[in-house]
CSV table of C-alpha atoms in Angstrom, one decimal:
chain,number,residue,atom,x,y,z
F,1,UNK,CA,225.6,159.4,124.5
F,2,UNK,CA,226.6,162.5,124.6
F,3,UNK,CA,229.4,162.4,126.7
F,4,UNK,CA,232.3,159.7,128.0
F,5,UNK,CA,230.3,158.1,131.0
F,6,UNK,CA,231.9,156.0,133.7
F,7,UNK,CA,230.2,153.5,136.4
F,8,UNK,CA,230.1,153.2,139.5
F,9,UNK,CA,231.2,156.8,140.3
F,10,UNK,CA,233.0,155.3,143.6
F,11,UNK,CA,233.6,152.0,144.5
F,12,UNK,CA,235.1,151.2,147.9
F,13,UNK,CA,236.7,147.4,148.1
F,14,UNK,CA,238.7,145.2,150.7
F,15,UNK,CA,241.9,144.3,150.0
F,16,UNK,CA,242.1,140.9,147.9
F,17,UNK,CA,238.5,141.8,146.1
F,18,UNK,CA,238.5,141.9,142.5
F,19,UNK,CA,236.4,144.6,140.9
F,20,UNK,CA,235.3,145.7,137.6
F,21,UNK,CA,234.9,149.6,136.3
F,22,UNK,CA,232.7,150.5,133.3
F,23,UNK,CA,233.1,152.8,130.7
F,24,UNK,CA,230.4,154.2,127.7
F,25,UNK,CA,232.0,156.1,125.1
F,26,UNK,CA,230.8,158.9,123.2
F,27,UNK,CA,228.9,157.3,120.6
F,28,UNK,CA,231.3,156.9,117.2
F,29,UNK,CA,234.5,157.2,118.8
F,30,UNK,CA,236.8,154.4,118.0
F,31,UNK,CA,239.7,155.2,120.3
F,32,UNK,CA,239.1,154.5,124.1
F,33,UNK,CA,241.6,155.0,126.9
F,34,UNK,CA,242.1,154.3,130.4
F,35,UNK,CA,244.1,156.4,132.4
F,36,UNK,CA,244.9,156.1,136.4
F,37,UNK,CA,244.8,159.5,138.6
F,38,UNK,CA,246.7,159.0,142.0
F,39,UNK,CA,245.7,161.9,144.6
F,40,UNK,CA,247.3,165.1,144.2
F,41,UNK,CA,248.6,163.6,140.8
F,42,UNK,CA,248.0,164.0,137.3
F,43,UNK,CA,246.8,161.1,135.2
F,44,UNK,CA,248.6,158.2,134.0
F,45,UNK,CA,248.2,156.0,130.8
F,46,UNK,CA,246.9,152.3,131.6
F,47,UNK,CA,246.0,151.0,127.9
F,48,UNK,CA,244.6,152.1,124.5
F,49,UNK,CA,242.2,150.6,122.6
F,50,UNK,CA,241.4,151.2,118.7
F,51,UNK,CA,237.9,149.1,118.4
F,52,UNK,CA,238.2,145.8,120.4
F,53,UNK,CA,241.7,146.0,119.4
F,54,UNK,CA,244.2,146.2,122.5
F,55,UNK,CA,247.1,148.6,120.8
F,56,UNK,CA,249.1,149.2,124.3
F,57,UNK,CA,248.9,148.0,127.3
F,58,UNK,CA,252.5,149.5,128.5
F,59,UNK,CA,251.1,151.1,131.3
F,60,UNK,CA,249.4,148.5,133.2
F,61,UNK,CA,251.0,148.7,136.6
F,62,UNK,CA,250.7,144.6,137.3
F,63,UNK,CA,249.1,141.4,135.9
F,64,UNK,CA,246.4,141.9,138.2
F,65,UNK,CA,245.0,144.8,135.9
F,66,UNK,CA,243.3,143.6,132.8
F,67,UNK,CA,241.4,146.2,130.1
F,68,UNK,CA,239.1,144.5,127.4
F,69,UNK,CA,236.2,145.9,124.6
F,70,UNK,CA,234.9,143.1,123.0
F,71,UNK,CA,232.7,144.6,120.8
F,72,UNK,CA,234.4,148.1,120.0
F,73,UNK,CA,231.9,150.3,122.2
F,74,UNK,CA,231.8,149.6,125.7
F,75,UNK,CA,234.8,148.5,128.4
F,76,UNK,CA,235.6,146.8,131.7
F,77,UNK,CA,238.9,147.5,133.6
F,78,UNK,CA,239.3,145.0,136.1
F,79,UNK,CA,241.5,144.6,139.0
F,80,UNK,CA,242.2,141.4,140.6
F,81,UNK,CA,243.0,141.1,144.3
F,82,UNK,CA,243.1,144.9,145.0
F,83,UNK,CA,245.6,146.4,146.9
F,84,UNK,CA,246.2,149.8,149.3
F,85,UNK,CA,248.5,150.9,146.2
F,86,UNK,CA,245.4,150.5,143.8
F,87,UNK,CA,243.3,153.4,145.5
F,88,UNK,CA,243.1,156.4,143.0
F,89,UNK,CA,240.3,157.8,140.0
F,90,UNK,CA,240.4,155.9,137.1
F,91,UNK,CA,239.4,158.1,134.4
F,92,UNK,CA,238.1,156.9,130.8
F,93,UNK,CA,238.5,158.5,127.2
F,94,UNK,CA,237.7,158.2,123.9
F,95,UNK,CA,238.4,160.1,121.0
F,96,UNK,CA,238.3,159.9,116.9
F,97,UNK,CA,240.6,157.5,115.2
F,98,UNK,CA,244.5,158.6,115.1
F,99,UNK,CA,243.2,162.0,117.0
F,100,UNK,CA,243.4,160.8,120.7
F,101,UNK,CA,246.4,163.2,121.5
F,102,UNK,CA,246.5,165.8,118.2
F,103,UNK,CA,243.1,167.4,119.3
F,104,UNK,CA,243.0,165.7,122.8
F,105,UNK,CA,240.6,163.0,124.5
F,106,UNK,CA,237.2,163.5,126.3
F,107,UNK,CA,237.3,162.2,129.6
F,108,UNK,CA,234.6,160.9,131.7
F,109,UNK,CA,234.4,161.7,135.5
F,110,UNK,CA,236.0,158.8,136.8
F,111,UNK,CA,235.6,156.4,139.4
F,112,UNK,CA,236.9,156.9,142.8
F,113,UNK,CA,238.4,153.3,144.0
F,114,UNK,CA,239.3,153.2,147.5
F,115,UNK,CA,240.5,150.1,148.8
F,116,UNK,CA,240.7,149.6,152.5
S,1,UNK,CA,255.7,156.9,134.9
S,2,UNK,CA,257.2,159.8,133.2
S,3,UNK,CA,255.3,162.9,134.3
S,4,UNK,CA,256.1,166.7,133.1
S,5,UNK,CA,257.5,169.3,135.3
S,6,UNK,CA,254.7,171.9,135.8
S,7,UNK,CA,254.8,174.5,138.2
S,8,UNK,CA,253.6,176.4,140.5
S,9,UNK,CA,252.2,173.4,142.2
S,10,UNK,CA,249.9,175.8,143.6
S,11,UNK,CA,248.5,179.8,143.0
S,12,UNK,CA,246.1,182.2,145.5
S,13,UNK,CA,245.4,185.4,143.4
S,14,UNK,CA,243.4,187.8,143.4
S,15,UNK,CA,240.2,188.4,141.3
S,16,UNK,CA,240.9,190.4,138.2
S,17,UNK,CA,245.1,189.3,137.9
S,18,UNK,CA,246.8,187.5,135.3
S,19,UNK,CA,248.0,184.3,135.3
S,20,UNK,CA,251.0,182.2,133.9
S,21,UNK,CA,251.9,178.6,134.6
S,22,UNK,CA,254.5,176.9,132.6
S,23,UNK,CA,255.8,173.0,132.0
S,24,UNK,CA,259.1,171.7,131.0
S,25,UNK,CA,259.8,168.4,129.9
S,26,UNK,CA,263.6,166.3,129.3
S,27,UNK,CA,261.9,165.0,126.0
S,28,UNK,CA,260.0,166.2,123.2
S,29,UNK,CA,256.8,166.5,122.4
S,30,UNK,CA,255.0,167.4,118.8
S,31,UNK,CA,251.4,167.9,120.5
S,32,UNK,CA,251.2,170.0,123.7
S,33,UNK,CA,247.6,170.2,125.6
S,34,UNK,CA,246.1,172.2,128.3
S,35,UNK,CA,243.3,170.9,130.7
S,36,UNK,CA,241.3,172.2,133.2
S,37,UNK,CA,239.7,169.5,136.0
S,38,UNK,CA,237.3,170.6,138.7
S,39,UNK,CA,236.6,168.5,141.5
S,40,UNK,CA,234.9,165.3,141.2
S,41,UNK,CA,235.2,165.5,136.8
S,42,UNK,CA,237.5,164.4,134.5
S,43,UNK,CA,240.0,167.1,132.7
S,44,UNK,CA,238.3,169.0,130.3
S,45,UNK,CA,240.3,169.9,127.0
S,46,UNK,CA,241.4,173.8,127.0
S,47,UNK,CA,243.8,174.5,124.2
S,48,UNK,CA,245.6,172.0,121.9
S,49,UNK,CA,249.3,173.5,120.1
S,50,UNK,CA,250.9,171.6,117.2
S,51,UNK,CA,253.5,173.4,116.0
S,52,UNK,CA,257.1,174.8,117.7
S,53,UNK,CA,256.6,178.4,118.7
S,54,UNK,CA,252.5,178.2,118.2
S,55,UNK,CA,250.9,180.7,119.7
S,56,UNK,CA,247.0,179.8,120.5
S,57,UNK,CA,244.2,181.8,122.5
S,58,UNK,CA,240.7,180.6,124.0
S,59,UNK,CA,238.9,183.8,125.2
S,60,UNK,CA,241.1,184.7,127.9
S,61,UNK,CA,243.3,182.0,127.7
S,62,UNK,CA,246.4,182.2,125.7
S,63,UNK,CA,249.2,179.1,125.3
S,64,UNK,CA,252.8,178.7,123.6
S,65,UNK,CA,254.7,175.4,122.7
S,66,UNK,CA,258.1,176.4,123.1
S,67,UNK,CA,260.6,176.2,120.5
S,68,UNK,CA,262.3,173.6,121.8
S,69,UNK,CA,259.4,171.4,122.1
S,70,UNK,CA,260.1,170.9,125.5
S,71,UNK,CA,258.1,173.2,127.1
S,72,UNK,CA,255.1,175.4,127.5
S,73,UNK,CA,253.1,177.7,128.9
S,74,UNK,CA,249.5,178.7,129.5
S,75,UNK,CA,248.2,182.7,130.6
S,76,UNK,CA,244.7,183.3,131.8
S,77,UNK,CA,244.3,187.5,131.8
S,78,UNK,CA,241.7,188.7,133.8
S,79,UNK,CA,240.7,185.9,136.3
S,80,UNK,CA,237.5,185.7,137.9
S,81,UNK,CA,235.8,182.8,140.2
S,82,UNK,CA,235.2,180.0,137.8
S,83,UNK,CA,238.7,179.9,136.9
S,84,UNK,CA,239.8,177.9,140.1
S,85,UNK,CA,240.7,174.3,139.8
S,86,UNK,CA,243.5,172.0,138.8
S,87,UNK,CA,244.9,173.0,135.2
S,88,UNK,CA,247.3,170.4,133.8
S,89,UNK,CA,250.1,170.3,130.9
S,90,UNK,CA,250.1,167.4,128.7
S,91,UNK,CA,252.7,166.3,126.0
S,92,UNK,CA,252.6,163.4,123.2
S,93,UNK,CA,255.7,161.9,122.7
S,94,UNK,CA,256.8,162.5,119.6
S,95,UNK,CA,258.1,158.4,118.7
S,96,UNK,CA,255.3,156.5,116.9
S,97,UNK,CA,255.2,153.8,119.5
S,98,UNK,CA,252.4,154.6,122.2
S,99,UNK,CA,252.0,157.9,120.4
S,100,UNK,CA,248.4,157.8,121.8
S,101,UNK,CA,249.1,158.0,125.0
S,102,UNK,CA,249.7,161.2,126.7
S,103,UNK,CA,252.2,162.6,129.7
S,104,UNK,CA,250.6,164.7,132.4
S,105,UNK,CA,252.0,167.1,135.0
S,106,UNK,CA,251.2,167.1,138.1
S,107,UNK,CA,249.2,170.1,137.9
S,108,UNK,CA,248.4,173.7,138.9
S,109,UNK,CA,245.9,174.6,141.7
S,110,UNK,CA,244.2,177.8,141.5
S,111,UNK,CA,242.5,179.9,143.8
S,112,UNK,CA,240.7,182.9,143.1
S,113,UNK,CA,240.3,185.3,146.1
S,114,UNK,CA,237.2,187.5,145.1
């Protein structure tokens, strides 16, 4: 498509539910990242992906946070057993190979996780 | 995490000033990025410096990656109403491991008074 797009746009869970956020690349992009956005905070690196390849995962906060792309295009990140803590935008990217930070990412519009 | 120093947290000006908003970091960086995120969207991608002492500009938007490769800044001349939002610094680190990721301020918020 034409641009990064990201489902649902807001997602509201009780505490101890798992959930699953979607993300669409732009079509041809090879990198894909997943970054967490905290209120009143800028955003924060979660894991990379170069194809269905998991490169770094070195910002997951917990086990209960798992990122996969099985086939190279599309990805789920999950959270098990959500917490207060967990509530924030979780924002997608993808960019060219090797040029996710040289000429920056394109980011979808997030999803709003509130967890009460 | 890590996150940048950026400041001012927050500007009111009026219609028609300049602007300047800086960052500062304790490590270095070889790729500096500016991004604009309004309400409700992700950041979109403003300017993108390579190079110590690079001097970019994007219309009315200018940006410098400092010498030191610890800091930078970003001017908007001339503001006018669609220029308010959050504008954030980001840095890549410059070691080869996670040298994907990137490091985000906390952000600038802007309001334009017309």
């Amino acid at each position: 498509g034409a641009g990064v797009s990201q489902s649902p746009r807001y997602k509201v869970a009780k505490r101890g539910q798992d959930v699953a956020l979607r993300c669409d690349p732009i079509s041809g992009h090879v990198s894909l990242f997943w970054y967490q956005q905290a209120l009143g905070q800028g955003p924060e690196f979660l894991t990379y992906f170069q194809n269905e390849a998991q490169l770094d995962k070195s910002g997951l906060p917990s086990d209960r946070f798992f990122a996969e792309r099985p086939e190279g295009s599309v990805s789920t990140l999950k959270i098990q057993r959500t917490q207060q803590e967990d509530s924030a935008v979780y924002l997608c990217a993808s960019s060219l190979v090797g040029q996710g930070g040289t000429y920056g990412y394109t980011f979808g519009s997030g999803t709003r996780l509130t967890v009460v | 995490g890590q996150q940048l120093n950026q400041s001012p947290q927050s500007m009111f000006i009026q219609e028609g000033e300049d602007v300047s908003m800086n960052c500062t970091s304790s490590s270095i960086f070889n790729t500096w990025l500016w991004y604009k995120q309004d309400p409700g969207e992700g950041p979109v991608l403003l300017i993108a410096l390579y190079k110590a002492g690079e001097l970019t500009s994007n219309g009315r938007l200018t940006a410098q990656f400092g010498i030191t490769r610890k800091d930078s800044f970003l001017n908007i001349s001339a503001s006018i109403p669609s220029d308010v939002g959050i504008y954030f610094c980001a840095g890549q680190p410059y070691s080869g491991a996670g040298s994907y990721q990137l490091t985000f301020g906390k952000g600038t918020k802007l309001s334009v008074i017309p």
